[in-house]
Amino acid sequence: MAKIVNYISEAFEELKSNVTWPTWAEVQSLTIVVAVFSVLFALATWGVDEFFAKALAGFFNWIKA
């Protein structure tokens, strides 16, 4: 149990002393970048899904006729 407590204590010390944390302005700007790319990726995925759904529906209607 002492090893686990020691590990956690050293991990927190590492986070406090050796990690370079971004500034608040950097966090805000990078969050906006991630949000924009997430929306763009979601729209692209939706577009591809709609395209293939219509293509398959057209294909099966063509086979049915």
PDB file of N, CA, C, O and CB in Angstrom:
ATOM      1  N   MET A   1       0.827  -1.191   0.000  1.00  0.00           N
ATOM      2  CA  MET A   1       0.000   0.000   0.000  1.00  0.00           C
ATOM      3  C   MET A   1       0.871   1.255   0.000  1.00  0.00           C
ATOM      4  O   MET A   1       0.507   2.269  -0.594  1.00  0.00           O
ATOM      5  CB  MET A   1      -0.941  -0.002   1.209  1.00  0.00           C
ATOM      6  N   ALA A   2       2.008   1.181   0.660  1.00  0.00           N
ATOM      7  CA  ALA A   2       2.905   2.337   0.711  1.00  0.00           C
ATOM      8  C   ALA A   2       3.445   2.678  -0.672  1.00  0.00           C
ATOM      9  O   ALA A   2       3.671   3.847  -0.985  1.00  0.00           O
ATOM     10  CB  ALA A   2       4.066   2.070   1.674  1.00  0.00           C
ATOM     11  N   LYS A   3       3.652   1.647  -1.508  1.00  0.00           N
ATOM     12  CA  LYS A   3       4.143   1.900  -2.867  1.00  0.00           C
ATOM     13  C   LYS A   3       3.122   2.674  -3.687  1.00  0.00           C
ATOM     14  O   LYS A   3       3.480   3.556  -4.468  1.00  0.00           O
ATOM     15  CB  LYS A   3       4.482   0.583  -3.566  1.00  0.00           C
ATOM     16  N   ILE A   4       1.852   2.339  -3.507  1.00  0.00           N
ATOM     17  CA  ILE A   4       0.796   3.030  -4.251  1.00  0.00           C
ATOM     18  C   ILE A   4       0.705   4.481  -3.818  1.00  0.00           C
ATOM     19  O   ILE A   4       0.607   5.372  -4.661  1.00  0.00           O
ATOM     20  CB  ILE A   4      -0.558   2.333  -4.050  1.00  0.00           C
ATOM     21  N   VAL A   5       0.735   4.728  -2.528  1.00  0.00           N
ATOM     22  CA  VAL A   5       0.672   6.095  -2.008  1.00  0.00           C
ATOM     23  C   VAL A   5       1.889   6.883  -2.479  1.00  0.00           C
ATOM     24  O   VAL A   5       1.762   8.047  -2.861  1.00  0.00           O
ATOM     25  CB  VAL A   5       0.592   6.093  -0.458  1.00  0.00           C
ATOM     26  N   ASN A   6       3.054   6.268  -2.455  1.00  0.00           N
ATOM     27  CA  ASN A   6       4.273   6.917  -2.911  1.00  0.00           C
ATOM     28  C   ASN A   6       4.177   7.249  -4.407  1.00  0.00           C
ATOM     29  O   ASN A   6       4.572   8.336  -4.828  1.00  0.00           O
ATOM     30  CB  ASN A   6       5.495   6.020  -2.633  1.00  0.00           C
ATOM     31  N   TYR A   7       3.659   6.326  -5.196  1.00  0.00           N
ATOM     32  CA  TYR A   7       3.505   6.546  -6.636  1.00  0.00           C
ATOM     33  C   TYR A   7       2.579   7.731  -6.915  1.00  0.00           C
ATOM     34  O   TYR A   7       2.895   8.591  -7.737  1.00  0.00           O
ATOM     35  CB  TYR A   7       2.960   5.278  -7.315  1.00  0.00           C
ATOM     36  N   ILE A   8       1.440   7.770  -6.230  1.00  0.00           N
ATOM     37  CA  ILE A   8       0.482   8.857  -6.429  1.00  0.00           C
ATOM     38  C   ILE A   8       1.092  10.182  -5.992  1.00  0.00           C
ATOM     39  O   ILE A   8       0.923  11.192  -6.676  1.00  0.00           O
ATOM     40  CB  ILE A   8      -0.823   8.584  -5.651  1.00  0.00           C
ATOM     41  N   SER A   9       1.787  10.196  -4.881  1.00  0.00           N
ATOM     42  CA  SER A   9       2.434  11.408  -4.396  1.00  0.00           C
ATOM     43  C   SER A   9       3.475  11.914  -5.388  1.00  0.00           C
ATOM     44  O   SER A   9       3.533  13.112  -5.666  1.00  0.00           O
ATOM     45  CB  SER A   9       3.084  11.154  -3.040  1.00  0.00           C
ATOM     46  N   GLU A  10       4.291  11.018  -5.920  1.00  0.00           N
ATOM     47  CA  GLU A  10       5.295  11.410  -6.901  1.00  0.00           C
ATOM     48  C   GLU A  10       4.649  11.883  -8.203  1.00  0.00           C
ATOM     49  O   GLU A  10       5.164  12.793  -8.852  1.00  0.00           O
ATOM     50  CB  GLU A  10       6.241  10.248  -7.179  1.00  0.00           C
ATOM     51  N   ALA A  11       3.535  11.277  -8.585  1.00  0.00           N
ATOM     52  CA  ALA A  11       2.842  11.694  -9.805  1.00  0.00           C
ATOM     53  C   ALA A  11       2.314  13.122  -9.659  1.00  0.00           C
ATOM     54  O   ALA A  11       2.443  13.927 -10.581  1.00  0.00           O
ATOM     55  CB  ALA A  11       1.683  10.725 -10.127  1.00  0.00           C
ATOM     56  N   PHE A  12       1.724  13.436  -8.512  1.00  0.00           N
ATOM     57  CA  PHE A  12       1.239  14.796  -8.303  1.00  0.00           C
ATOM     58  C   PHE A  12       2.389  15.793  -8.264  1.00  0.00           C
ATOM     59  O   PHE A  12       2.257  16.899  -8.789  1.00  0.00           O
ATOM     60  CB  PHE A  12       0.434  14.878  -7.012  1.00  0.00           C
ATOM     61  N   GLU A  13       3.492  15.434  -7.667  1.00  0.00           N
ATOM     62  CA  GLU A  13       4.664  16.315  -7.630  1.00  0.00           C
ATOM     63  C   GLU A  13       5.189  16.557  -9.042  1.00  0.00           C
ATOM     64  O   GLU A  13       5.581  17.674  -9.381  1.00  0.00           O
ATOM     65  CB  GLU A  13       5.776  15.708  -6.743  1.00  0.00           C
ATOM     66  N   GLU A  14       5.195  15.524  -9.850  1.00  0.00           N
ATOM     67  CA  GLU A  14       5.616  15.646 -11.249  1.00  0.00           C
ATOM     68  C   GLU A  14       4.698  16.621 -11.996  1.00  0.00           C
ATOM     69  O   GLU A  14       5.169  17.466 -12.757  1.00  0.00           O
ATOM     70  CB  GLU A  14       5.610  14.258 -11.943  1.00  0.00           C
ATOM     71  N   LEU A  15       3.398  16.496 -11.772  1.00  0.00           N
ATOM     72  CA  LEU A  15       2.447  17.388 -12.436  1.00  0.00           C
ATOM     73  C   LEU A  15       2.633  18.837 -11.999  1.00  0.00           C
ATOM     74  O   LEU A  15       2.486  19.753 -12.809  1.00  0.00           O
ATOM     75  CB  LEU A  15       1.020  16.942 -12.149  1.00  0.00           C
ATOM     76  N   LYS A  16       2.954  19.051 -10.726  1.00  0.00           N
ATOM     77  CA  LYS A  16       3.129  20.417 -10.222  1.00  0.00           C
ATOM     78  C   LYS A  16       4.435  21.049 -10.678  1.00  0.00           C
ATOM     79  O   LYS A  16       4.469  22.246 -10.965  1.00  0.00           O
ATOM     80  CB  LYS A  16       3.072  20.421  -8.713  1.00  0.00           C
ATOM     81  N   SER A  17       5.505  20.275 -10.751  1.00  0.00           N
ATOM     82  CA  SER A  17       6.809  20.891 -10.963  1.00  0.00           C
ATOM     83  C   SER A  17       7.371  20.742 -12.379  1.00  0.00           C
ATOM     84  O   SER A  17       8.101  21.625 -12.829  1.00  0.00           O
ATOM     85  CB  SER A  17       7.773  20.316 -10.002  1.00  0.00           C
ATOM     86  N   ASN A  18       7.065  19.674 -13.087  1.00  0.00           N
ATOM     87  CA  ASN A  18       7.738  19.416 -14.360  1.00  0.00           C
ATOM     88  C   ASN A  18       6.858  19.546 -15.594  1.00  0.00           C
ATOM     89  O   ASN A  18       7.365  19.458 -16.713  1.00  0.00           O
ATOM     90  CB  ASN A  18       8.316  18.061 -14.334  1.00  0.00           C
ATOM     91  N   VAL A  19       5.575  19.749 -15.430  1.00  0.00           N
ATOM     92  CA  VAL A  19       4.676  19.861 -16.579  1.00  0.00           C
ATOM     93  C   VAL A  19       4.494  21.323 -16.921  1.00  0.00           C
ATOM     94  O   VAL A  19       4.248  22.149 -16.041  1.00  0.00           O
ATOM     95  CB  VAL A  19       3.309  19.192 -16.292  1.00  0.00           C
ATOM     96  N   THR A  20       4.613  21.645 -18.198  1.00  0.00           N
ATOM     97  CA  THR A  20       4.365  23.012 -18.655  1.00  0.00           C
ATOM     98  C   THR A  20       2.899  23.117 -19.034  1.00  0.00           C
ATOM     99  O   THR A  20       2.469  22.553 -20.041  1.00  0.00           O
ATOM    100  CB  THR A  20       5.292  23.395 -19.863  1.00  0.00           C
ATOM    101  N   TRP A  21       2.143  23.829 -18.239  1.00  0.00           N
ATOM    102  CA  TRP A  21       0.717  23.970 -18.481  1.00  0.00           C
ATOM    103  C   TRP A  21       0.462  25.140 -19.409  1.00  0.00           C
ATOM    104  O   TRP A  21       1.153  26.154 -19.313  1.00  0.00           O
ATOM    105  CB  TRP A  21      -0.043  24.154 -17.165  1.00  0.00           C
ATOM    106  N   PRO A  22      -0.516  25.033 -20.312  1.00  0.00           N
ATOM    107  CA  PRO A  22      -0.816  26.153 -21.218  1.00  0.00           C
ATOM    108  C   PRO A  22      -1.500  27.288 -20.463  1.00  0.00           C
ATOM    109  O   PRO A  22      -2.087  27.097 -19.399  1.00  0.00           O
ATOM    110  CB  PRO A  22      -1.709  25.682 -22.389  1.00  0.00           C
ATOM    111  N   THR A  23      -1.400  28.466 -21.051  1.00  0.00           N
ATOM    112  CA  THR A  23      -2.088  29.615 -20.452  1.00  0.00           C
ATOM    113  C   THR A  23      -3.581  29.489 -20.724  1.00  0.00           C
ATOM    114  O   THR A  23      -4.013  28.690 -21.555  1.00  0.00           O
ATOM    115  CB  THR A  23      -1.533  30.965 -21.015  1.00  0.00           C
ATOM    116  N   TRP A  24      -4.359  30.295 -20.003  1.00  0.00           N
ATOM    117  CA  TRP A  24      -5.817  30.257 -20.177  1.00  0.00           C
ATOM    118  C   TRP A  24      -6.203  30.656 -21.590  1.00  0.00           C
ATOM    119  O   TRP A  24      -7.139  30.091 -22.155  1.00  0.00           O
ATOM    120  CB  TRP A  24      -6.507  31.180 -19.163  1.00  0.00           C
ATOM    121  N   ALA A  25      -5.500  31.621 -22.173  1.00  0.00           N
ATOM    122  CA  ALA A  25      -5.797  32.055 -23.547  1.00  0.00           C
ATOM    123  C   ALA A  25      -5.523  30.922 -24.538  1.00  0.00           C
ATOM    124  O   ALA A  25      -6.290  30.727 -25.481  1.00  0.00           O
ATOM    125  CB  ALA A  25      -4.956  33.306 -23.919  1.00  0.00           C
ATOM    126  N   GLU A  26      -4.440  30.179 -24.330  1.00  0.00           N
ATOM    127  CA  GLU A  26      -4.144  29.036 -25.199  1.00  0.00           C
ATOM    128  C   GLU A  26      -5.215  27.961 -25.072  1.00  0.00           C
ATOM    129  O   GLU A  26      -5.634  27.373 -26.068  1.00  0.00           O
ATOM    130  CB  GLU A  26      -2.768  28.448 -24.862  1.00  0.00           C
ATOM    131  N   VAL A  27      -5.651  27.710 -23.856  1.00  0.00           N
ATOM    132  CA  VAL A  27      -6.695  26.702 -23.636  1.00  0.00           C
ATOM    133  C   VAL A  27      -7.971  27.098 -24.373  1.00  0.00           C
ATOM    134  O   VAL A  27      -8.601  26.268 -25.027  1.00  0.00           O
ATOM    135  CB  VAL A  27      -6.980  26.527 -22.121  1.00  0.00           C
ATOM    136  N   GLN A  28      -8.349  28.374 -24.263  1.00  0.00           N
ATOM    137  CA  GLN A  28      -9.569  28.828 -24.928  1.00  0.00           C
ATOM    138  C   GLN A  28      -9.454  28.719 -26.443  1.00  0.00           C
ATOM    139  O   GLN A  28     -10.382  28.244 -27.098  1.00  0.00           O
ATOM    140  CB  GLN A  28      -9.881  30.268 -24.534  1.00  0.00           C
ATOM    141  N   SER A  29      -8.331  29.150 -27.009  1.00  0.00           N
ATOM    142  CA  SER A  29      -8.197  29.112 -28.467  1.00  0.00           C
ATOM    143  C   SER A  29      -8.135  27.671 -28.977  1.00  0.00           C
ATOM    144  O   SER A  29      -8.724  27.355 -30.011  1.00  0.00           O
ATOM    145  CB  SER A  29      -6.943  29.882 -28.908  1.00  0.00           C
ATOM    146  N   LEU A  30      -7.429  26.804 -28.265  1.00  0.00           N
ATOM    147  CA  LEU A  30      -7.356  25.407 -28.706  1.00  0.00           C
ATOM    148  C   LEU A  30      -8.693  24.692 -28.545  1.00  0.00           C
ATOM    149  O   LEU A  30      -9.019  23.801 -29.330  1.00  0.00           O
ATOM    150  CB  LEU A  30      -6.276  24.663 -27.924  1.00  0.00           C
ATOM    151  N   THR A  31      -9.464  25.072 -27.540  1.00  0.00           N
ATOM    152  CA  THR A  31     -10.794  24.494 -27.367  1.00  0.00           C
ATOM    153  C   THR A  31     -11.691  24.881 -28.535  1.00  0.00           C
ATOM    154  O   THR A  31     -12.475  24.063 -29.017  1.00  0.00           O
ATOM    155  CB  THR A  31     -11.419  24.953 -26.036  1.00  0.00           C
ATOM    156  N   ILE A  32     -11.578  26.113 -28.985  1.00  0.00           N
ATOM    157  CA  ILE A  32     -12.376  26.560 -30.139  1.00  0.00           C
ATOM    158  C   ILE A  32     -11.953  25.795 -31.389  1.00  0.00           C
ATOM    159  O   ILE A  32     -12.802  25.385 -32.180  1.00  0.00           O
ATOM    160  CB  ILE A  32     -12.218  28.093 -30.364  1.00  0.00           C
ATOM    161  N   VAL A  33     -10.656  25.600 -31.574  1.00  0.00           N
ATOM    162  CA  VAL A  33     -10.168  24.854 -32.735  1.00  0.00           C
ATOM    163  C   VAL A  33     -10.720  23.429 -32.721  1.00  0.00           C
ATOM    164  O   VAL A  33     -11.180  22.932 -33.749  1.00  0.00           O
ATOM    165  CB  VAL A  33      -8.621  24.831 -32.758  1.00  0.00           C
ATOM    166  N   VAL A  34     -10.676  22.775 -31.568  1.00  0.00           N
ATOM    167  CA  VAL A  34     -11.189  21.406 -31.460  1.00  0.00           C
ATOM    168  C   VAL A  34     -12.690  21.374 -31.735  1.00  0.00           C
ATOM    169  O   VAL A  34     -13.172  20.476 -32.426  1.00  0.00           O
ATOM    170  CB  VAL A  34     -10.890  20.823 -30.062  1.00  0.00           C
ATOM    171  N   ALA A  35     -13.427  22.337 -31.205  1.00  0.00           N
ATOM    172  CA  ALA A  35     -14.875  22.383 -31.426  1.00  0.00           C
ATOM    173  C   ALA A  35     -15.198  22.567 -32.907  1.00  0.00           C
ATOM    174  O   ALA A  35     -16.084  21.893 -33.433  1.00  0.00           O
ATOM    175  CB  ALA A  35     -15.507  23.517 -30.604  1.00  0.00           C
ATOM    176  N   VAL A  36     -14.489  23.473 -33.585  1.00  0.00           N
ATOM    177  CA  VAL A  36     -14.742  23.728 -35.009  1.00  0.00           C
ATOM    178  C   VAL A  36     -14.445  22.477 -35.833  1.00  0.00           C
ATOM    179  O   VAL A  36     -15.249  22.087 -36.680  1.00  0.00           O
ATOM    180  CB  VAL A  36     -13.885  24.916 -35.513  1.00  0.00           C
ATOM    181  N   PHE A  37     -13.298  21.848 -35.591  1.00  0.00           N
ATOM    182  CA  PHE A  37     -12.973  20.641 -36.352  1.00  0.00           C
ATOM    183  C   PHE A  37     -13.908  19.487 -36.030  1.00  0.00           C
ATOM    184  O   PHE A  37     -14.174  18.653 -36.896  1.00  0.00           O
ATOM    185  CB  PHE A  37     -11.543  20.225 -36.083  1.00  0.00           C
ATOM    186  N   SER A  38     -14.409  19.422 -34.815  1.00  0.00           N
ATOM    187  CA  SER A  38     -15.384  18.381 -34.470  1.00  0.00           C
ATOM    188  C   SER A  38     -16.675  18.571 -35.251  1.00  0.00           C
ATOM    189  O   SER A  38     -17.249  17.608 -35.758  1.00  0.00           O
ATOM    190  CB  SER A  38     -15.676  18.389 -32.960  1.00  0.00           C
ATOM    191  N   VAL A  39     -17.127  19.808 -35.347  1.00  0.00           N
ATOM    192  CA  VAL A  39     -18.344  20.096 -36.111  1.00  0.00           C
ATOM    193  C   VAL A  39     -18.120  19.803 -37.588  1.00  0.00           C
ATOM    194  O   VAL A  39     -18.974  19.200 -38.237  1.00  0.00           O
ATOM    195  CB  VAL A  39     -18.780  21.566 -35.916  1.00  0.00           C
ATOM    196  N   LEU A  40     -16.973  20.225 -38.127  1.00  0.00           N
ATOM    197  CA  LEU A  40     -16.686  19.965 -39.542  1.00  0.00           C
ATOM    198  C   LEU A  40     -16.610  18.465 -39.838  1.00  0.00           C
ATOM    199  O   LEU A  40     -17.122  18.003 -40.858  1.00  0.00           O
ATOM    200  CB  LEU A  40     -15.373  20.641 -39.946  1.00  0.00           C
ATOM    201  N   PHE A  41     -15.974  17.715 -38.952  1.00  0.00           N
ATOM    202  CA  PHE A  41     -15.873  16.270 -39.143  1.00  0.00           C
ATOM    203  C   PHE A  41     -17.248  15.618 -39.054  1.00  0.00           C
ATOM    204  O   PHE A  41     -17.547  14.700 -39.818  1.00  0.00           O
ATOM    205  CB  PHE A  41     -14.925  15.654 -38.103  1.00  0.00           C
ATOM    206  N   ALA A  42     -18.088  16.083 -38.128  1.00  0.00           N
ATOM    207  CA  ALA A  42     -19.441  15.542 -38.000  1.00  0.00           C
ATOM    208  C   ALA A  42     -20.250  15.828 -39.263  1.00  0.00           C
ATOM    209  O   ALA A  42     -20.983  14.961 -39.740  1.00  0.00           O
ATOM    210  CB  ALA A  42     -20.149  16.136 -36.764  1.00  0.00           C
ATOM    211  N   LEU A  43     -20.123  17.037 -39.805  1.00  0.00           N
ATOM    212  CA  LEU A  43     -20.845  17.384 -41.036  1.00  0.00           C
ATOM    213  C   LEU A  43     -20.342  16.551 -42.222  1.00  0.00           C
ATOM    214  O   LEU A  43     -21.134  16.105 -43.052  1.00  0.00           O
ATOM    215  CB  LEU A  43     -20.689  18.890 -41.342  1.00  0.00           C
ATOM    216  N   ALA A  44     -19.033  16.347 -42.295  1.00  0.00           N
ATOM    217  CA  ALA A  44     -18.479  15.527 -43.377  1.00  0.00           C
ATOM    218  C   ALA A  44     -18.973  14.087 -43.267  1.00  0.00           C
ATOM    219  O   ALA A  44     -19.332  13.475 -44.273  1.00  0.00           O
ATOM    220  CB  ALA A  44     -16.938  15.564 -43.349  1.00  0.00           C
ATOM    221  N   THR A  45     -18.991  13.551 -42.063  1.00  0.00           N
ATOM    222  CA  THR A  45     -19.480  12.189 -41.852  1.00  0.00           C
ATOM    223  C   THR A  45     -20.954  12.084 -42.224  1.00  0.00           C
ATOM    224  O   THR A  45     -21.368  11.116 -42.863  1.00  0.00           O
ATOM    225  CB  THR A  45     -19.270  11.760 -40.390  1.00  0.00           C
ATOM    226  N   TRP A  46     -21.739  13.069 -41.831  1.00  0.00           N
ATOM    227  CA  TRP A  46     -23.159  13.089 -42.177  1.00  0.00           C
ATOM    228  C   TRP A  46     -23.339  13.162 -43.697  1.00  0.00           C
ATOM    229  O   TRP A  46     -24.188  12.469 -44.257  1.00  0.00           O
ATOM    230  CB  TRP A  46     -23.866  14.282 -41.494  1.00  0.00           C
ATOM    231  N   GLY A  47     -22.543  13.997 -44.359  1.00  0.00           N
ATOM    232  CA  GLY A  47     -22.643  14.128 -45.809  1.00  0.00           C
ATOM    233  C   GLY A  47     -22.329  12.836 -46.527  1.00  0.00           C
ATOM    234  O   GLY A  47     -23.042  12.451 -47.453  1.00  0.00           O
ATOM    235  N   VAL A  48     -21.275  12.166 -46.116  1.00  0.00           N
ATOM    236  CA  VAL A  48     -20.911  10.882 -46.729  1.00  0.00           C
ATOM    237  C   VAL A  48     -22.002   9.847 -46.469  1.00  0.00           C
ATOM    238  O   VAL A  48     -22.346   9.072 -47.361  1.00  0.00           O
ATOM    239  CB  VAL A  48     -19.552  10.377 -46.182  1.00  0.00           C
ATOM    240  N   ASP A  49     -22.545   9.832 -45.259  1.00  0.00           N
ATOM    241  CA  ASP A  49     -23.614   8.893 -44.925  1.00  0.00           C
ATOM    242  C   ASP A  49     -24.845   9.148 -45.793  1.00  0.00           C
ATOM    243  O   ASP A  49     -25.443   8.206 -46.314  1.00  0.00           O
ATOM    244  CB  ASP A  49     -23.981   9.003 -43.434  1.00  0.00           C
ATOM    245  N   GLU A  50     -25.222  10.404 -45.949  1.00  0.00           N
ATOM    246  CA  GLU A  50     -26.387  10.736 -46.789  1.00  0.00           C
ATOM    247  C   GLU A  50     -26.138  10.340 -48.244  1.00  0.00           C
ATOM    248  O   GLU A  50     -27.026   9.803 -48.907  1.00  0.00           O
ATOM    249  CB  GLU A  50     -26.707  12.249 -46.701  1.00  0.00           C
ATOM    250  N   PHE A  51     -24.930  10.605 -48.733  1.00  0.00           N
ATOM    251  CA  PHE A  51     -24.600  10.256 -50.115  1.00  0.00           C
ATOM    252  C   PHE A  51     -24.737   8.752 -50.343  1.00  0.00           C
ATOM    253  O   PHE A  51     -25.378   8.322 -51.301  1.00  0.00           O
ATOM    254  CB  PHE A  51     -23.174  10.717 -50.460  1.00  0.00           C
ATOM    255  N   PHE A  52     -24.135   7.959 -49.463  1.00  0.00           N
ATOM    256  CA  PHE A  52     -24.208   6.508 -49.643  1.00  0.00           C
ATOM    257  C   PHE A  52     -25.622   5.972 -49.423  1.00  0.00           C
ATOM    258  O   PHE A  52     -26.022   5.008 -50.077  1.00  0.00           O
ATOM    259  CB  PHE A  52     -23.242   5.815 -48.690  1.00  0.00           C
ATOM    260  N   ALA A  53     -26.375   6.573 -48.524  1.00  0.00           N
ATOM    261  CA  ALA A  53     -27.759   6.137 -48.318  1.00  0.00           C
ATOM    262  C   ALA A  53     -28.581   6.367 -49.582  1.00  0.00           C
ATOM    263  O   ALA A  53     -29.355   5.501 -49.989  1.00  0.00           O
ATOM    264  CB  ALA A  53     -28.394   6.884 -47.122  1.00  0.00           C
ATOM    265  N   LYS A  54     -28.414   7.533 -50.204  1.00  0.00           N
ATOM    266  CA  LYS A  54     -29.161   7.820 -51.443  1.00  0.00           C
ATOM    267  C   LYS A  54     -28.656   6.967 -52.594  1.00  0.00           C
ATOM    268  O   LYS A  54     -29.448   6.521 -53.425  1.00  0.00           O
ATOM    269  CB  LYS A  54     -29.051   9.309 -51.811  1.00  0.00           C
ATOM    270  N   ALA A  55     -27.350   6.734 -52.657  1.00  0.00           N
ATOM    271  CA  ALA A  55     -26.801   5.898 -53.731  1.00  0.00           C
ATOM    272  C   ALA A  55     -27.306   4.463 -53.609  1.00  0.00           C
ATOM    273  O   ALA A  55     -27.683   3.851 -54.608  1.00  0.00           O
ATOM    274  CB  ALA A  55     -25.260   5.922 -53.702  1.00  0.00           C
ATOM    275  N   LEU A  56     -27.316   3.932 -52.404  1.00  0.00           N
ATOM    276  CA  LEU A  56     -27.814   2.564 -52.218  1.00  0.00           C
ATOM    277  C   LEU A  56     -29.311   2.478 -52.476  1.00  0.00           C
ATOM    278  O   LEU A  56     -29.781   1.505 -53.065  1.00  0.00           O
ATOM    279  CB  LEU A  56     -27.502   2.069 -50.804  1.00  0.00           C
ATOM    280  N   ALA A  57     -30.070   3.486 -52.041  1.00  0.00           N
ATOM    281  CA  ALA A  57     -31.510   3.482 -52.307  1.00  0.00           C
ATOM    282  C   ALA A  57     -31.768   3.526 -53.808  1.00  0.00           C
ATOM    283  O   ALA A  57     -32.642   2.818 -54.309  1.00  0.00           O
ATOM    284  CB  ALA A  57     -32.199   4.676 -51.608  1.00  0.00           C
ATOM    285  N   GLY A  58     -31.019   4.348 -54.525  1.00  0.00           N
ATOM    286  CA  GLY A  58     -31.149   4.411 -55.980  1.00  0.00           C
ATOM    287  C   GLY A  58     -30.772   3.104 -56.646  1.00  0.00           C
ATOM    288  O   GLY A  58     -31.427   2.662 -57.591  1.00  0.00           O
ATOM    289  N   PHE A  59     -29.720   2.494 -56.152  1.00  0.00           N
ATOM    290  CA  PHE A  59     -29.262   1.215 -56.713  1.00  0.00           C
ATOM    291  C   PHE A  59     -30.323   0.131 -56.524  1.00  0.00           C
ATOM    292  O   PHE A  59     -30.633  -0.609 -57.458  1.00  0.00           O
ATOM    293  CB  PHE A  59     -27.934   0.777 -56.054  1.00  0.00           C
ATOM    294  N   PHE A  60     -30.884   0.041 -55.301  1.00  0.00           N
ATOM    295  CA  PHE A  60     -31.884  -0.990 -55.055  1.00  0.00           C
ATOM    296  C   PHE A  60     -33.191  -0.696 -55.802  1.00  0.00           C
ATOM    297  O   PHE A  60     -33.872  -1.631 -56.223  1.00  0.00           O
ATOM    298  CB  PHE A  60     -32.152  -1.112 -53.555  1.00  0.00           C
ATOM    299  N   ASN A  61     -33.549   0.556 -55.972  1.00  0.00           N
ATOM    300  CA  ASN A  61     -34.717   0.892 -56.796  1.00  0.00           C
ATOM    301  C   ASN A  61     -34.466   0.517 -58.252  1.00  0.00           C
ATOM    302  O   ASN A  61     -35.378   0.050 -58.936  1.00  0.00           O
ATOM    303  CB  ASN A  61     -35.051   2.396 -56.683  1.00  0.00           C
ATOM    304  N   TRP A  62     -33.245   0.715 -58.730  1.00  0.00           N
ATOM    305  CA  TRP A  62     -32.895   0.366 -60.103  1.00  0.00           C
ATOM    306  C   TRP A  62     -32.965  -1.158 -60.305  1.00  0.00           C
ATOM    307  O   TRP A  62     -33.441  -1.632 -61.336  1.00  0.00           O
ATOM    308  CB  TRP A  62     -31.481   0.895 -60.449  1.00  0.00           C
ATOM    309  N   ILE A  63     -32.483  -1.916 -59.307  1.00  0.00           N
ATOM    310  CA  ILE A  63     -32.544  -3.378 -59.402  1.00  0.00           C
ATOM    311  C   ILE A  63     -33.996  -3.869 -59.349  1.00  0.00           C
ATOM    312  O   ILE A  63     -34.369  -4.812 -60.048  1.00  0.00           O
ATOM    313  CB  ILE A  63     -31.721  -4.024 -58.264  1.00  0.00           C
ATOM    314  N   LYS A  64     -34.792  -3.227 -58.526  1.00  0.00           N
ATOM    315  CA  LYS A  64     -36.192  -3.636 -58.332  1.00  0.00           C
ATOM    316  C   LYS A  64     -37.018  -3.416 -59.589  1.00  0.00           C
ATOM    317  O   LYS A  64     -37.952  -4.173 -59.857  1.00  0.00           O
ATOM    318  CB  LYS A  64     -36.814  -2.869 -57.167  1.00  0.00           C
ATOM    319  N   ALA A  65     -36.687  -2.393 -60.358  1.00  0.00           N
ATOM    320  CA  ALA A  65     -37.504  -2.049 -61.533  1.00  0.00           C
ATOM    321  C   ALA A  65     -37.296  -2.943 -62.704  1.00  0.00           C
ATOM    322  O   ALA A  65     -37.925  -2.753 -63.745  1.00  0.00           O
ATOM    323  CB  ALA A  65     -37.233  -0.671 -61.951  1.00  0.00           C
TER     324      ALA A  65
END
